[in-house]
XYZ file of C-alpha atoms in Angstrom:
298
model
C 0.000 0.000 0.000
C 1.237 3.517 -0.791
C 2.191 5.957 1.948
C -0.571 8.076 3.480
C -1.186 11.655 2.385
C 0.436 13.947 4.972
C -2.077 16.524 6.239
C 0.092 19.640 6.521
C -1.120 21.824 9.394
C 1.454 24.501 8.609
C 0.028 25.380 5.185
C -3.574 25.455 6.421
C -2.693 27.455 9.547
C -0.795 30.050 7.492
C -3.778 30.451 5.170
C -6.207 30.734 8.093
C -4.048 33.397 9.771
C -3.918 35.343 6.491
C -7.732 35.181 6.244
C -8.024 36.419 9.840
C -5.674 39.335 9.082
C -7.822 40.296 6.083
C -10.988 40.176 8.176
C -9.384 42.264 10.948
C -8.414 44.896 8.358
C -12.009 45.009 7.062
C -13.459 45.311 10.588
C -11.095 48.206 11.341
C -11.792 50.008 8.061
C -15.566 49.524 7.893
C -16.598 49.419 11.557
C -13.720 50.922 13.548
C -13.488 47.581 15.368
C -10.139 46.079 16.361
C -10.561 42.580 17.821
C -8.713 42.334 21.148
C -7.212 39.254 22.800
C -6.035 39.095 26.428
C -3.913 36.145 27.542
C -3.296 35.491 31.240
C -0.173 33.542 32.209
C 0.275 32.457 35.828
C 3.677 31.185 36.924
C 6.850 30.290 35.035
C 5.984 27.035 33.225
C 8.385 26.984 30.215
C 5.945 25.327 27.778
C 3.175 27.765 28.731
C 5.550 30.688 28.217
C 6.324 29.488 24.669
C 2.604 29.091 23.872
C 1.729 32.511 25.275
C 4.525 34.237 23.364
C 3.353 32.571 20.137
C -0.245 33.676 20.736
C 0.847 37.262 21.359
C 3.070 37.416 18.274
C 0.467 35.927 15.938
C -2.389 38.120 17.216
C -0.296 41.277 16.724
C 0.789 40.076 13.257
C -2.913 39.749 12.334
C -3.482 43.408 13.320
C -5.306 42.608 16.544
C -5.088 44.371 19.906
C -3.074 41.979 22.064
C -2.241 42.094 25.779
C -0.533 39.560 28.027
C -0.953 39.607 31.793
C 1.824 37.748 33.641
C 1.115 36.843 37.265
C 3.366 35.113 39.808
C 2.722 31.453 40.662
C 1.746 32.434 44.213
C -1.008 34.830 43.089
C -4.186 34.443 45.145
C -7.387 33.002 43.698
C -9.194 36.287 44.460
C -6.584 38.354 42.628
C -6.748 36.099 39.561
C -10.559 36.182 39.487
C -10.414 39.974 39.921
C -8.241 40.278 36.794
C -10.664 38.084 34.815
C -13.617 40.272 35.891
C -11.641 43.374 34.910
C -11.067 41.883 31.415
C -14.773 40.944 31.180
C -15.594 44.630 31.626
C -12.900 45.913 29.213
C -14.582 46.960 25.939
C -11.259 46.689 24.058
C -11.002 42.965 24.892
C -13.163 40.469 22.980
C -11.306 37.275 23.817
C -9.937 36.087 27.175
C -7.651 33.080 27.489
C -6.216 31.913 30.806
C -3.273 29.633 29.988
C -3.717 26.168 31.513
C -2.594 24.332 33.549
C -2.592 26.752 36.482
C -0.152 26.311 39.396
C -1.285 24.114 42.281
C -3.644 25.785 44.715
C -5.640 27.638 42.053
C -9.119 26.454 41.057
C -9.183 26.179 37.247
C -12.933 25.531 37.104
C -13.725 28.668 39.096
C -11.482 30.724 36.804
C -13.086 29.343 33.628
C -16.591 29.899 35.007
C -15.731 33.540 35.796
C -14.845 34.307 32.158
C -17.696 35.975 30.241
C -18.949 33.185 27.897
C -19.050 35.733 25.037
C -15.280 36.253 25.496
C -14.378 32.609 26.248
C -12.190 32.000 23.161
C -10.940 28.693 24.628
C -14.545 27.427 24.478
C -14.337 25.855 27.944
C -17.135 27.692 29.786
C -20.092 25.436 30.560
C -22.376 27.800 28.592
C -20.313 27.317 25.431
C -20.064 23.556 26.013
C -23.847 23.401 26.449
C -24.517 25.504 23.350
C -22.206 23.274 21.313
C -24.062 20.177 22.553
C -27.388 21.811 21.629
C -26.163 22.735 18.142
C -26.366 26.478 18.913
C -23.770 29.106 17.955
C -20.930 28.941 20.468
C -17.223 29.551 20.881
C -15.646 26.163 20.187
C -12.348 24.946 21.710
C -9.524 25.798 19.319
C -7.942 22.372 18.852
C -11.216 20.585 17.885
C -11.987 23.473 15.519
C -8.573 22.955 13.912
C -9.228 19.215 13.585
C -12.481 19.859 11.726
C -10.885 22.345 9.324
C -8.173 19.798 8.458
C -10.758 17.025 8.012
C -12.934 19.102 5.683
C -9.892 20.161 3.649
C -8.849 16.521 3.299
C -12.197 14.753 2.838
C -14.706 17.441 1.834
C -18.195 16.364 2.917
C -18.044 14.234 6.087
C -21.680 13.046 5.932
C -22.120 9.406 6.880
C -18.495 8.743 7.836
C -17.781 6.479 10.808
C -15.721 8.522 13.270
C -13.991 7.201 16.383
C -12.600 9.664 18.924
C -10.103 8.152 21.374
C -10.191 10.414 24.432
C -12.974 12.105 26.381
C -11.436 15.350 27.677
C -13.500 18.536 27.812
C -10.741 20.295 25.855
C -10.623 17.938 22.839
C -12.398 14.580 22.995
C -15.943 15.644 23.861
C -16.100 18.825 21.722
C -14.567 17.181 18.642
C -17.154 14.401 18.961
C -19.933 17.041 19.066
C -18.518 18.759 15.970
C -18.307 15.438 14.106
C -21.925 14.706 15.049
C -22.938 18.128 13.742
C -21.173 17.232 10.469
C -23.449 14.156 10.186
C -20.826 11.564 11.102
C -21.664 8.447 13.099
C -19.539 8.962 16.199
C -18.073 6.661 18.851
C -16.211 8.107 21.840
C -13.660 5.573 23.066
C -10.980 5.823 25.741
C -8.247 3.901 27.548
C -10.818 1.699 29.313
C -12.820 0.790 26.204
C -13.007 -2.988 25.754
C -11.051 -4.165 22.692
C -10.059 -0.616 21.777
C -8.073 -1.716 18.678
C -11.207 -3.320 17.181
C -13.267 -0.164 17.856
C -10.587 1.984 16.169
C -10.549 -0.305 13.104
C -14.196 0.616 12.424
C -13.259 4.257 11.822
C -13.193 6.082 8.497
C -12.007 9.018 10.652
C -9.853 8.286 13.704
C -9.118 11.153 16.116
C -6.443 10.304 18.686
C -6.589 12.549 21.765
C -5.709 10.254 24.642
C -2.326 11.654 25.738
C -0.358 8.393 25.544
C 2.750 8.381 23.328
C 2.378 6.255 20.176
C -0.411 4.203 21.737
C -2.321 3.679 18.482
C -0.548 1.184 16.235
C -0.848 0.451 12.520
C -3.041 -2.614 13.070
C -5.580 -0.436 14.925
C -6.235 1.545 11.745
C -8.662 0.691 8.970
C -6.777 0.752 5.640
C -7.373 4.103 3.962
C -8.739 5.829 7.091
C -8.015 9.476 7.860
C -6.067 9.837 11.118
C -6.008 13.080 13.126
C -3.351 12.890 15.849
C -3.945 15.500 18.574
C -1.351 14.087 20.970
C 1.757 16.076 21.870
C 4.059 13.966 24.045
C 7.717 14.590 24.864
C 9.716 11.334 25.015
C 13.436 10.449 25.191
C 15.269 9.629 21.959
C 15.773 5.921 21.277
C 19.376 6.720 20.375
C 21.167 5.890 23.675
C 23.687 8.713 23.225
C 20.980 11.378 22.773
C 18.896 9.815 25.551
C 21.896 9.908 27.909
C 22.274 13.613 27.098
C 18.666 14.119 28.209
C 17.476 15.041 24.706
C 13.795 14.520 23.922
C 11.517 14.624 20.892
C 7.827 15.263 20.271
C 5.579 12.369 19.239
C 1.844 11.977 18.917
C -0.617 9.420 20.252
C -0.238 7.465 16.996
C 2.812 5.414 15.968
C 3.282 7.694 12.967
C 5.766 5.807 10.813
C 3.928 2.473 10.851
C 0.485 4.107 10.708
C 1.488 6.052 7.583
C 1.756 2.754 5.693
C -1.919 1.942 6.428
C -3.838 5.223 6.685
C -5.137 7.141 3.688
C -4.189 10.475 5.270
C -2.537 11.416 8.568
C -1.426 14.483 10.525
C 2.223 14.530 11.630
C 3.439 15.531 15.105
C 4.811 18.151 15.123
C 3.473 19.968 12.052
C -0.173 18.946 12.201
C -3.011 19.863 14.562
C -0.850 21.862 16.991
C -0.176 24.581 14.427
C -3.913 24.986 13.846
C -4.666 25.754 17.491
C -3.275 29.313 17.560
C -4.800 30.104 14.140
C -8.208 28.986 15.436
C -7.714 31.083 18.593
C -7.337 34.156 16.366
C -10.431 33.126 14.382
C -12.406 32.672 17.620
C -11.362 36.151 18.789
C -12.606 37.711 15.544
C -15.867 35.728 15.842
C -16.319 36.930 19.437
C -15.609 40.559 18.465
C -18.194 40.441 15.659
C -20.853 38.885 17.909
C -20.236 41.341 20.752
C -20.477 44.224 18.266
C -23.704 42.815 16.770
C -22.066 42.231 13.365
C -22.870 38.532 13.212
C -26.252 36.902 13.734
């Protein structure tokens, strides 16, 4: 069998960011509206710092108003919630993202629930989750949104496809399943405790891996010709003993990419796949939120 088509997240993300920049320019010129994104970073987590810097750079490059609030790891819950309420009331801010995970001692759920649902560009507020489940307009989590864009670009109409989502998180698994249902797929949500998980995965025309276990999904779990979306981002040691001894690591997905590529019809790489779509979709969500708040979108 020939090698799978590689679903290039970089190309699609670049195009999406360019479209966002065009829309921002139109909103400024025609309505005097500059979409604004506020990112809140608590503590010194290195990975979070990289993500936050990327979000700030890309939002400014798209012509958006962008602010980053950096708080110490020992900030109090009250102080953090006070900042969120202040951003809720700020007319220049249309999107609020609190970078997760938060340091120990802070209540993530309370923080998410304090964000105005109209500005919840991470799509995690229970109001947005409920609206998504009801098929109503909502702000959708960025990574699932990116998955759907890549799937539609690769397959076109998804009607009638058998989709299996491995993972049930509120950030990816559950919302991507809702989006697949809305696209008229027949959807199964599986997870690490599903009986005979490989057999369930082999039923899928579309397999979304979002379980957070490095290279868990093997080639013989995949239906020949299926489209595989790998959401996993796992840092593992190199197999090369010299590099491993030096403490060097590499990024891998939840799918054993090399062997899966010989069976799948199309597959996202890690890195270079879904991850690149997440920031682009964050920018798109911020523009969507700005338009809705300003009454420019039904």
